[in-house]
mmCIF file of C-alpha atoms in Angstrom:
data_model
loop_
_atom_site.group_PDB
_atom_site.id
_atom_site.type_symbol
_atom_site.label_atom_id
_atom_site.label_comp_id
_atom_site.label_asym_id
_atom_site.label_seq_id
_atom_site.Cartn_x
_atom_site.Cartn_y
_atom_site.Cartn_z
ATOM 1 C CA UNK A 1 14.827 62.963 50.952
ATOM 2 C CA UNK A 2 13.460 65.823 48.922
ATOM 3 C CA UNK A 3 9.736 65.341 49.244
ATOM 4 C CA UNK A 4 8.960 67.357 46.139
ATOM 5 C CA UNK A 5 11.181 65.042 44.124
ATOM 6 C CA UNK A 6 9.424 61.739 44.692
ATOM 7 C CA UNK A 7 5.674 62.208 45.093
ATOM 8 C CA UNK A 8 4.865 58.731 43.783
ATOM 9 C CA UNK A 9 7.205 56.979 46.216
ATOM 10 C CA UNK A 10 5.986 59.117 49.090
ATOM 11 C CA UNK A 11 2.361 58.311 48.342
ATOM 12 C CA UNK A 12 2.980 54.580 47.979
ATOM 13 C CA UNK A 13 1.625 53.495 51.415
ATOM 14 C CA UNK A 14 -1.532 55.526 50.810
ATOM 15 C CA UNK A 15 -1.981 54.055 47.327
ATOM 16 C CA UNK A 16 -1.408 50.569 48.736
ATOM 17 C CA UNK A 17 -4.005 51.128 51.462
ATOM 18 C CA UNK A 18 -6.548 52.448 48.965
ATOM 19 C CA UNK A 19 -5.885 49.529 46.643
ATOM 20 C CA UNK A 20 -6.317 47.017 49.474
ATOM 21 C CA UNK A 21 -9.592 48.738 50.312
ATOM 22 C CA UNK A 22 -10.734 48.619 46.683
ATOM 23 C CA UNK A 23 -9.801 44.944 46.405
ATOM 24 C CA UNK A 24 -11.809 44.302 49.597
ATOM 25 C CA UNK A 25 -14.557 46.900 49.432
ATOM 26 C CA UNK A 26 -17.322 44.545 50.574
ATOM 27 C CA UNK A 27 -16.821 45.660 54.144
ATOM 28 C CA UNK A 28 -20.045 44.170 55.498
ATOM 29 C CA UNK A 29 -18.618 40.775 54.598
ATOM 30 C CA UNK A 30 -16.086 41.090 57.399
ATOM 31 C CA UNK A 31 -18.965 41.483 59.861
ATOM 32 C CA UNK A 32 -21.445 38.957 58.478
ATOM 33 C CA UNK A 33 -18.962 36.389 57.109
ATOM 34 C CA UNK A 34 -20.845 36.341 53.792
ATOM 35 C CA UNK A 35 -18.781 36.845 50.655
ATOM 36 C CA UNK A 36 -19.771 39.285 47.896
ATOM 37 C CA UNK A 37 -21.619 37.622 45.016
ATOM 38 C CA UNK A 38 -22.358 40.616 42.756
ATOM 39 C CA UNK A 39 -21.397 41.239 39.125
ATOM 40 C CA UNK A 40 -17.967 42.704 39.974
ATOM 41 C CA UNK A 41 -16.877 39.158 40.824
ATOM 42 C CA UNK A 42 -16.596 38.402 37.096
ATOM 43 C CA UNK A 43 -13.771 40.946 36.828
ATOM 44 C CA UNK A 44 -10.238 39.902 37.760
ATOM 45 C CA UNK A 45 -8.332 42.161 40.142
ATOM 46 C CA UNK A 46 -4.644 42.955 39.542
ATOM 47 C CA UNK A 47 -3.272 41.821 42.925
ATOM 48 C CA UNK A 48 -3.190 38.562 44.851
ATOM 49 C CA UNK A 49 -6.467 38.678 46.768
ATOM 50 C CA UNK A 50 -8.474 35.516 47.392
ATOM 51 C CA UNK A 51 -12.033 35.679 46.052
ATOM 52 C CA UNK A 52 -13.168 33.876 49.171
ATOM 53 C CA UNK A 53 -12.056 36.774 51.338
ATOM 54 C CA UNK A 54 -15.237 38.163 52.958
ATOM 55 C CA UNK A 55 -14.416 41.602 51.597
ATOM 56 C CA UNK A 56 -13.301 40.641 48.081
ATOM 57 C CA UNK A 57 -15.062 42.578 45.339
ATOM 58 C CA UNK A 58 -13.368 40.931 42.365
ATOM 59 C CA UNK A 59 -11.925 37.625 41.240
ATOM 60 C CA UNK A 60 -8.368 36.543 42.011
ATOM 61 C CA UNK A 61 -6.573 36.169 38.655
ATOM 62 C CA UNK A 62 -4.445 33.235 39.868
ATOM 63 C CA UNK A 63 -7.449 31.347 41.216
ATOM 64 C CA UNK A 64 -9.508 32.133 38.113
ATOM 65 C CA UNK A 65 -6.726 30.931 35.820
ATOM 66 C CA UNK A 66 -6.370 27.641 37.695
ATOM 67 C CA UNK A 67 -10.134 27.204 37.696
ATOM 68 C CA UNK A 68 -10.274 27.735 33.926
ATOM 69 C CA UNK A 69 -7.367 25.347 33.302
ATOM 70 C CA UNK A 70 -8.728 22.645 35.594
ATOM 71 C CA UNK A 71 -12.278 22.794 34.208
ATOM 72 C CA UNK A 72 -13.501 19.407 32.982
ATOM 73 C CA UNK A 73 -14.801 21.120 29.837
ATOM 74 C CA UNK A 74 -11.595 22.919 28.917
ATOM 75 C CA UNK A 75 -11.578 26.094 26.866
ATOM 76 C CA UNK A 76 -8.502 28.206 26.363
ATOM 77 C CA UNK A 77 -8.683 30.836 29.163
ATOM 78 C CA UNK A 78 -8.743 33.929 26.928
ATOM 79 C CA UNK A 79 -10.695 35.991 29.434
ATOM 80 C CA UNK A 80 -8.418 35.563 32.467
ATOM 81 C CA UNK A 81 -5.258 35.724 30.355
ATOM 82 C CA UNK A 82 -6.613 38.929 28.827
ATOM 83 C CA UNK A 83 -6.768 40.535 32.266
ATOM 84 C CA UNK A 84 -3.295 39.269 33.194
ATOM 85 C CA UNK A 85 -1.808 40.505 29.916
ATOM 86 C CA UNK A 86 -3.533 43.855 30.288
ATOM 87 C CA UNK A 87 -2.330 44.399 33.863
ATOM 88 C CA UNK A 88 1.166 43.144 33.053
ATOM 89 C CA UNK A 89 1.531 45.259 29.919
ATOM 90 C CA UNK A 90 0.283 48.435 31.547
ATOM 91 C CA UNK A 91 2.057 48.167 34.881
ATOM 92 C CA UNK A 92 4.343 45.137 35.157
ATOM 93 C CA UNK A 93 5.420 44.732 38.776
ATOM 94 C CA UNK A 94 4.179 48.195 39.701
ATOM 95 C CA UNK A 95 1.218 46.049 40.772
ATOM 96 C CA UNK A 96 3.464 44.263 43.314
ATOM 97 C CA UNK A 97 4.818 47.527 44.668
ATOM 98 C CA UNK A 98 1.684 49.630 44.679
ATOM 99 C CA UNK A 99 -1.503 47.605 44.259
ATOM 100 C CA UNK A 100 -1.213 44.074 45.649
ATOM 101 C CA UNK A 101 -2.967 43.699 49.041
ATOM 102 C CA UNK A 102 -0.710 40.808 50.052
ATOM 103 C CA UNK A 103 2.336 42.885 49.163
ATOM 104 C CA UNK A 104 0.945 45.676 51.338
ATOM 105 C CA UNK A 105 0.485 43.229 54.215
ATOM 106 C CA UNK A 106 4.126 42.164 53.899
ATOM 107 C CA UNK A 107 5.222 45.822 53.873
ATOM 108 C CA UNK A 108 3.241 46.446 57.076
ATOM 109 C CA UNK A 109 4.785 43.399 58.739
ATOM 110 C CA UNK A 110 8.249 44.607 57.699
ATOM 111 C CA UNK A 111 7.589 47.753 59.733
ATOM 112 C CA UNK A 112 6.982 45.847 62.960
ATOM 113 C CA UNK A 113 9.563 47.128 65.457
ATOM 114 C CA UNK A 114 12.319 44.651 66.259
ATOM 115 C CA UNK A 115 15.097 44.463 68.870
ATOM 116 C CA UNK A 116 18.484 45.737 67.690
ATOM 117 C CA UNK A 117 20.055 42.318 67.045
ATOM 118 C CA UNK A 118 17.157 41.339 64.744
ATOM 119 C CA UNK A 119 17.281 44.671 62.923
ATOM 120 C CA UNK A 120 20.702 43.675 61.601
ATOM 121 C CA UNK A 121 19.070 40.679 59.917
ATOM 122 C CA UNK A 122 16.646 43.046 58.215
ATOM 123 C CA UNK A 123 19.489 44.891 56.562
ATOM 124 C CA UNK A 124 20.597 41.718 54.785
ATOM 125 C CA UNK A 125 18.637 42.020 51.572
ATOM 126 C CA UNK A 126 20.335 39.017 50.058
ATOM 127 C CA UNK A 127 22.279 35.914 51.162
ATOM 128 C CA UNK A 128 24.101 32.985 49.536
ATOM 129 C CA UNK A 129 21.537 30.971 47.608
ATOM 130 C CA UNK A 130 19.112 33.865 47.380
ATOM 131 C CA UNK A 131 19.267 34.144 43.577
ATOM 132 C CA UNK A 132 18.492 30.484 42.784
ATOM 133 C CA UNK A 133 15.710 30.524 45.377
ATOM 134 C CA UNK A 134 14.036 33.379 43.513
ATOM 135 C CA UNK A 135 13.512 31.045 40.570
ATOM 136 C CA UNK A 136 11.147 28.975 42.722
ATOM 137 C CA UNK A 137 8.292 31.395 42.010
ATOM 138 C CA UNK A 138 8.573 30.621 38.279
ATOM 139 C CA UNK A 139 8.360 26.933 39.161
ATOM 140 C CA UNK A 140 5.267 27.647 41.266
ATOM 141 C CA UNK A 141 3.705 29.465 38.302
ATOM 142 C CA UNK A 142 4.580 26.736 35.811
ATOM 143 C CA UNK A 143 3.780 23.746 37.992
ATOM 144 C CA UNK A 144 1.118 24.664 40.555
ATOM 145 C CA UNK A 145 -0.778 27.281 38.530
ATOM 146 C CA UNK A 146 -0.468 26.029 34.938
ATOM 147 C CA UNK A 147 0.628 22.427 34.514
ATOM 148 C CA UNK A 148 -0.905 20.524 37.424
ATOM 149 C CA UNK A 149 -4.349 22.194 37.313
ATOM 150 C CA UNK A 150 -4.418 21.505 33.559
ATOM 151 C CA UNK A 151 -3.494 17.830 33.919
ATOM 152 C CA UNK A 152 -5.306 16.966 37.174
ATOM 153 C CA UNK A 153 -8.803 18.299 36.619
ATOM 154 C CA UNK A 154 -10.753 19.965 39.370
ATOM 155 C CA UNK A 155 -7.809 20.877 41.606
ATOM 156 C CA UNK A 156 -6.373 24.407 41.866
ATOM 157 C CA UNK A 157 -3.014 23.293 43.258
ATOM 158 C CA UNK A 158 -1.596 26.693 44.183
ATOM 159 C CA UNK A 159 -4.783 27.737 45.992
ATOM 160 C CA UNK A 160 -5.102 24.395 47.726
ATOM 161 C CA UNK A 161 -1.551 23.879 48.942
ATOM 162 C CA UNK A 162 0.264 27.206 49.044
ATOM 163 C CA UNK A 163 -1.737 30.416 48.720
ATOM 164 C CA UNK A 164 -1.433 32.399 51.986
ATOM 165 C CA UNK A 165 -4.126 34.843 50.870
ATOM 166 C CA UNK A 166 -6.641 31.983 50.819
ATOM 167 C CA UNK A 167 -5.573 30.862 54.290
ATOM 168 C CA UNK A 168 -6.108 34.384 55.600
ATOM 169 C CA UNK A 169 -9.546 34.403 53.995
ATOM 170 C CA UNK A 170 -10.263 31.054 55.617
ATOM 171 C CA UNK A 171 -9.303 32.388 59.030
ATOM 172 C CA UNK A 172 -11.576 35.406 58.539
ATOM 173 C CA UNK A 173 -14.474 33.199 57.439
ATOM 174 C CA UNK A 174 -14.004 30.689 60.258
ATOM 175 C CA UNK A 175 -13.923 33.543 62.761
ATOM 176 C CA UNK A 176 -17.433 34.499 61.606
ATOM 177 C CA UNK A 177 -18.846 31.042 60.916
ATOM 178 C CA UNK A 178 -17.967 28.399 63.483
ATOM 179 C CA UNK A 179 -19.687 25.707 61.385
ATOM 180 C CA UNK A 180 -16.573 25.647 59.207
ATOM 181 C CA UNK A 181 -14.233 24.865 62.107
ATOM 182 C CA UNK A 182 -14.966 21.091 62.334
ATOM 183 C CA UNK A 183 -14.120 20.763 58.633
ATOM 184 C CA UNK A 184 -10.526 21.844 59.127
ATOM 185 C CA UNK A 185 -7.949 19.128 58.602
ATOM 186 C CA UNK A 186 -4.414 18.406 57.525
ATOM 187 C CA UNK A 187 -4.450 20.717 54.500
ATOM 188 C CA UNK A 188 -5.514 23.662 56.612
ATOM 189 C CA UNK A 189 -2.799 22.865 59.148
ATOM 190 C CA UNK A 190 -0.237 22.824 56.327
ATOM 191 C CA UNK A 191 -1.517 26.089 54.873
ATOM 192 C CA UNK A 192 -1.566 27.719 58.299
ATOM 193 C CA UNK A 193 2.063 26.659 58.709
ATOM 194 C CA UNK A 194 2.950 28.188 55.335
ATOM 195 C CA UNK A 195 1.154 31.407 56.295
ATOM 196 C CA UNK A 196 2.927 31.517 59.649
ATOM 197 C CA UNK A 197 6.337 31.117 58.013
ATOM 198 C CA UNK A 198 5.504 33.886 55.505
ATOM 199 C CA UNK A 199 4.243 36.232 58.224
ATOM 200 C CA UNK A 200 7.325 35.676 60.408
ATOM 201 C CA UNK A 201 9.572 35.926 57.360
ATOM 202 C CA UNK A 202 7.942 39.201 56.345
ATOM 203 C CA UNK A 203 8.735 40.704 59.736
ATOM 204 C CA UNK A 204 12.400 39.814 59.288
ATOM 205 C CA UNK A 205 12.929 40.251 55.542
ATOM 206 C CA UNK A 206 11.559 42.435 52.789
ATOM 207 C CA UNK A 207 8.754 40.722 50.831
ATOM 208 C CA UNK A 208 9.803 37.047 51.102
ATOM 209 C CA UNK A 209 6.613 35.791 49.459
ATOM 210 C CA UNK A 210 7.080 38.136 46.487
ATOM 211 C CA UNK A 211 10.733 37.146 46.143
ATOM 212 C CA UNK A 212 10.409 33.390 46.309
ATOM 213 C CA UNK A 213 6.861 32.095 45.913
ATOM 214 C CA UNK A 214 4.357 34.428 44.274
ATOM 215 C CA UNK A 215 3.241 33.127 40.851
ATOM 216 C CA UNK A 216 1.487 36.397 40.067
ATOM 217 C CA UNK A 217 4.697 38.336 40.665
ATOM 218 C CA UNK A 218 6.505 35.796 38.470
ATOM 219 C CA UNK A 219 4.006 36.441 35.674
ATOM 220 C CA UNK A 220 4.193 40.234 35.957
ATOM 221 C CA UNK A 221 8.009 40.011 36.136
ATOM 222 C CA UNK A 222 7.970 38.835 32.527
ATOM 223 C CA UNK A 223 6.536 42.237 31.571
ATOM 224 C CA UNK A 224 8.833 44.552 33.519
ATOM 225 C CA UNK A 225 10.957 45.328 30.446
ATOM 226 C CA UNK A 226 8.056 46.143 28.165
ATOM 227 C CA UNK A 227 5.416 47.501 30.558
ATOM 228 C CA UNK A 228 4.089 50.973 29.838
ATOM 229 C CA UNK A 229 5.335 52.216 33.222
ATOM 230 C CA UNK A 230 9.034 51.545 33.726
ATOM 231 C CA UNK A 231 12.126 53.004 35.325
ATOM 232 C CA UNK A 232 14.807 54.753 33.303
ATOM 233 C CA UNK A 233 18.386 55.829 34.044
ATOM 234 C CA UNK A 234 19.731 59.160 32.946
ATOM 235 C CA UNK A 235 23.273 58.017 32.121
ATOM 236 C CA UNK A 236 24.651 61.541 32.244
ATOM 237 C CA UNK A 237 23.446 62.080 35.792
ATOM 238 C CA UNK A 238 24.250 58.637 37.220
ATOM 239 C CA UNK A 239 27.594 58.608 39.031
ATOM 240 C CA UNK A 240 27.282 54.902 39.931
ATOM 241 C CA UNK A 241 27.498 55.818 43.610
ATOM 242 C CA UNK A 242 25.561 52.675 44.539
ATOM 243 C CA UNK A 243 23.032 54.449 46.772
ATOM 244 C CA UNK A 244 20.113 52.930 44.826
ATOM 245 C CA UNK A 245 21.437 49.371 45.174
ATOM 246 C CA UNK A 246 21.994 49.893 48.891
ATOM 247 C CA UNK A 247 18.354 50.820 49.592
ATOM 248 C CA UNK A 248 16.837 48.215 47.286
ATOM 249 C CA UNK A 249 14.873 45.674 49.324
ATOM 250 C CA UNK A 250 14.842 43.289 46.372
ATOM 251 C CA UNK A 251 18.662 43.388 46.259
ATOM 252 C CA UNK A 252 19.022 44.480 42.652
ATOM 253 C CA UNK A 253 21.162 47.237 41.196
ATOM 254 C CA UNK A 254 18.712 49.686 39.619
ATOM 255 C CA UNK A 255 21.498 51.733 38.029
ATOM 256 C CA UNK A 256 22.595 48.693 36.022
ATOM 257 C CA UNK A 257 19.189 47.065 35.518
ATOM 258 C CA UNK A 258 16.343 49.518 36.095
ATOM 259 C CA UNK A 259 13.847 47.091 34.598
ATOM 260 C CA UNK A 260 15.062 43.860 36.160
ATOM 261 C CA UNK A 261 12.405 41.180 36.564
ATOM 262 C CA UNK A 262 12.918 41.230 40.325
ATOM 263 C CA UNK A 263 12.121 44.945 40.636
ATOM 264 C CA UNK A 264 8.750 45.449 42.329
ATOM 265 C CA UNK A 265 8.784 49.193 41.520
ATOM 266 C CA UNK A 266 8.642 50.340 45.141
ATOM 267 C CA UNK A 267 10.485 53.500 44.040
ATOM 268 C CA UNK A 268 12.942 53.524 46.943
ATOM 269 C CA UNK A 269 15.815 53.879 44.475
ATOM 270 C CA UNK A 270 14.127 56.870 42.827
ATOM 271 C CA UNK A 271 13.819 58.536 46.212
ATOM 272 C CA UNK A 272 17.348 57.615 47.300
ATOM 273 C CA UNK A 273 19.182 58.816 44.190
ATOM 274 C CA UNK A 274 20.966 62.081 45.096
ATOM 275 C CA UNK A 275 21.378 62.982 41.415
ATOM 276 C CA UNK A 276 17.803 62.349 40.239
ATOM 277 C CA UNK A 277 19.217 59.885 37.732
ATOM 278 C CA UNK A 278 16.466 57.280 38.162
ATOM 279 C CA UNK A 279 13.120 58.257 36.737
ATOM 280 C CA UNK A 280 9.681 56.863 36.192
ATOM 281 C CA UNK A 281 9.212 56.702 32.456
ATOM 282 C CA UNK A 282 6.040 56.172 30.541
ATOM 283 C CA UNK A 283 6.581 55.936 26.806
ATOM 284 C CA UNK A 284 3.175 54.592 25.913
ATOM 285 C CA UNK A 285 0.980 56.170 28.557
ATOM 286 C CA UNK A 286 1.096 59.340 30.610
ATOM 287 C CA UNK A 287 1.104 59.355 34.387
ATOM 288 C CA UNK A 288 -0.922 62.091 36.082
ATOM 289 C CA UNK A 289 0.947 65.367 36.044
ATOM 290 C CA UNK A 290 3.646 65.568 38.699
ATOM 291 C CA UNK A 291 3.753 61.828 39.380
ATOM 292 C CA UNK A 292 6.238 60.963 36.690
ATOM 293 C CA UNK A 293 8.707 62.494 34.293
ATOM 294 C CA UNK A 294 9.085 62.300 30.550
ATOM 295 C CA UNK A 295 11.725 59.785 29.461
ATOM 296 C CA UNK A 296 15.117 61.280 28.642
ATOM 297 C CA UNK A 297 16.022 61.320 24.980
ATOM 298 C CA UNK A 298 18.565 58.958 23.444
ATOM 299 C CA UNK A 299 21.483 61.064 24.539
ATOM 300 C CA UNK A 300 20.231 60.975 28.109
ATOM 301 C CA UNK A 301 19.334 64.664 28.092
ATOM 302 C CA UNK A 302 16.150 66.016 29.597
ATOM 303 C CA UNK B 1 10.362 53.219 19.688
ATOM 304 C CA UNK B 2 10.716 49.458 19.902
ATOM 305 C CA UNK B 3 9.429 49.229 23.478
ATOM 306 C CA UNK B 4 6.335 51.242 22.724
ATOM 307 C CA UNK B 5 5.475 49.040 19.760
ATOM 308 C CA UNK B 6 5.788 45.869 21.818
ATOM 309 C CA UNK B 7 3.727 47.464 24.577
ATOM 310 C CA UNK B 8 1.008 48.528 22.168
ATOM 311 C CA UNK B 9 0.975 45.119 20.512
ATOM 312 C CA UNK B 10 0.609 43.390 23.883
ATOM 313 C CA UNK B 11 -2.154 45.797 24.825
ATOM 314 C CA UNK B 12 -4.011 44.966 21.636
ATOM 315 C CA UNK B 13 -3.568 41.233 22.244
ATOM 316 C CA UNK B 14 -4.846 41.579 25.806
ATOM 317 C CA UNK B 15 -7.950 43.481 24.706
ATOM 318 C CA UNK B 16 -8.528 40.906 21.962
ATOM 319 C CA UNK B 17 -8.196 38.066 24.485
ATOM 320 C CA UNK B 18 -10.658 39.778 26.809
ATOM 321 C CA UNK B 19 -13.136 40.291 23.972
ATOM 322 C CA UNK B 20 -12.870 36.684 22.740
ATOM 323 C CA UNK B 21 -13.151 35.337 26.273
ATOM 324 C CA UNK B 22 -16.150 37.520 27.059
ATOM 325 C CA UNK B 23 -17.814 36.509 23.777
ATOM 326 C CA UNK B 24 -17.325 32.847 24.721
ATOM 327 C CA UNK B 25 -19.033 33.435 28.050
ATOM 328 C CA UNK B 26 -15.902 32.900 30.122
ATOM 329 C CA UNK B 27 -16.879 35.729 32.485
ATOM 330 C CA UNK B 28 -19.694 33.460 33.675
ATOM 331 C CA UNK B 29 -17.134 30.729 34.378
ATOM 332 C CA UNK B 30 -15.122 33.183 36.484
ATOM 333 C CA UNK B 31 -18.075 34.410 38.526
ATOM 334 C CA UNK B 32 -19.398 30.887 38.997
ATOM 335 C CA UNK B 33 -16.230 30.131 40.940
ATOM 336 C CA UNK B 34 -15.543 33.486 42.569
ATOM 337 C CA UNK B 35 -19.050 34.089 43.899
ATOM 338 C CA UNK B 36 -18.917 30.944 46.043
ATOM 339 C CA UNK B 37 -16.627 30.162 48.938
ATOM 340 C CA UNK B 38 -13.662 28.295 47.455
ATOM 341 C CA UNK B 39 -13.088 25.426 49.880
ATOM 342 C CA UNK B 40 -9.692 24.582 48.401
ATOM 343 C CA UNK B 41 -8.567 28.196 48.826
ATOM 344 C CA UNK B 42 -9.472 28.401 52.498
ATOM 345 C CA UNK B 43 -7.878 25.033 53.229
ATOM 346 C CA UNK B 44 -10.938 22.828 53.628
ATOM 347 C CA UNK B 45 -11.503 21.213 50.229
#
């Protein structure tokens, strides 16, 4: 890989680490077990990061949305939706690829060394039934985040029954405050099981939670085609060699669909393209100099 | 550019939503939940 060619892709792990740190900048919380309660908690963060995490500085948008929908005195959740729309419109699933702390955790787990026979499993980015399964995350968004919290007041269904970020937060809190341990019951056991499956799955496969379950990724996926930061194909340079599709962990073909809903904008295809045919484009906003390229004109010329 | 117009329109809507929500005091609703340990989230509630 030409390192000068793909600075954004090359810097992705660093950006992810910094973002995880920013999402969880209340570092003393990890020592004391006390969560942050300051004014930043009224601001929603872009990634999936439980607000009960001892380090969390902001509010989880999925939790905040469910809380607003399940409030006994319902008001249309303009505020939380405003944040979600803003993040989605500016970045789409760039948030999944670059900013989400839980996405970063899955990427780290995917780097855990494996014996040779298991490494072959890793190379299978898709399997029969994979495509329909990816629709489950839209069901999670519609049912557990929107519909059920709205109809059954006082219960954030996604947080309560599925969210692995919350379970991680719970484990961190219980580690610091043993008084919580006797309160654990069947729901915690279920959530711990879900977390375990996701952790093991993330070691074997690329981003299973993002692919199949994440309601936040499902929401941002709706914006991939119109987000300010997108990917573009220079048709004159693309030879349809298939290199981009081969490296894509989300098993899409970037040359055919650079702005597919499933694309988490990890930039691996940009780095892998030998012809520099895939580019970061930014029609409405400008990336810092050197991190992106101007979109090609209608004829595909530079 | 069609994409840019849609993007700008969505940006305007998002800022409008944020402003309306903030004016209605919905930020207080968010912090009221996020500044306490969410028992449902951690698997206790």
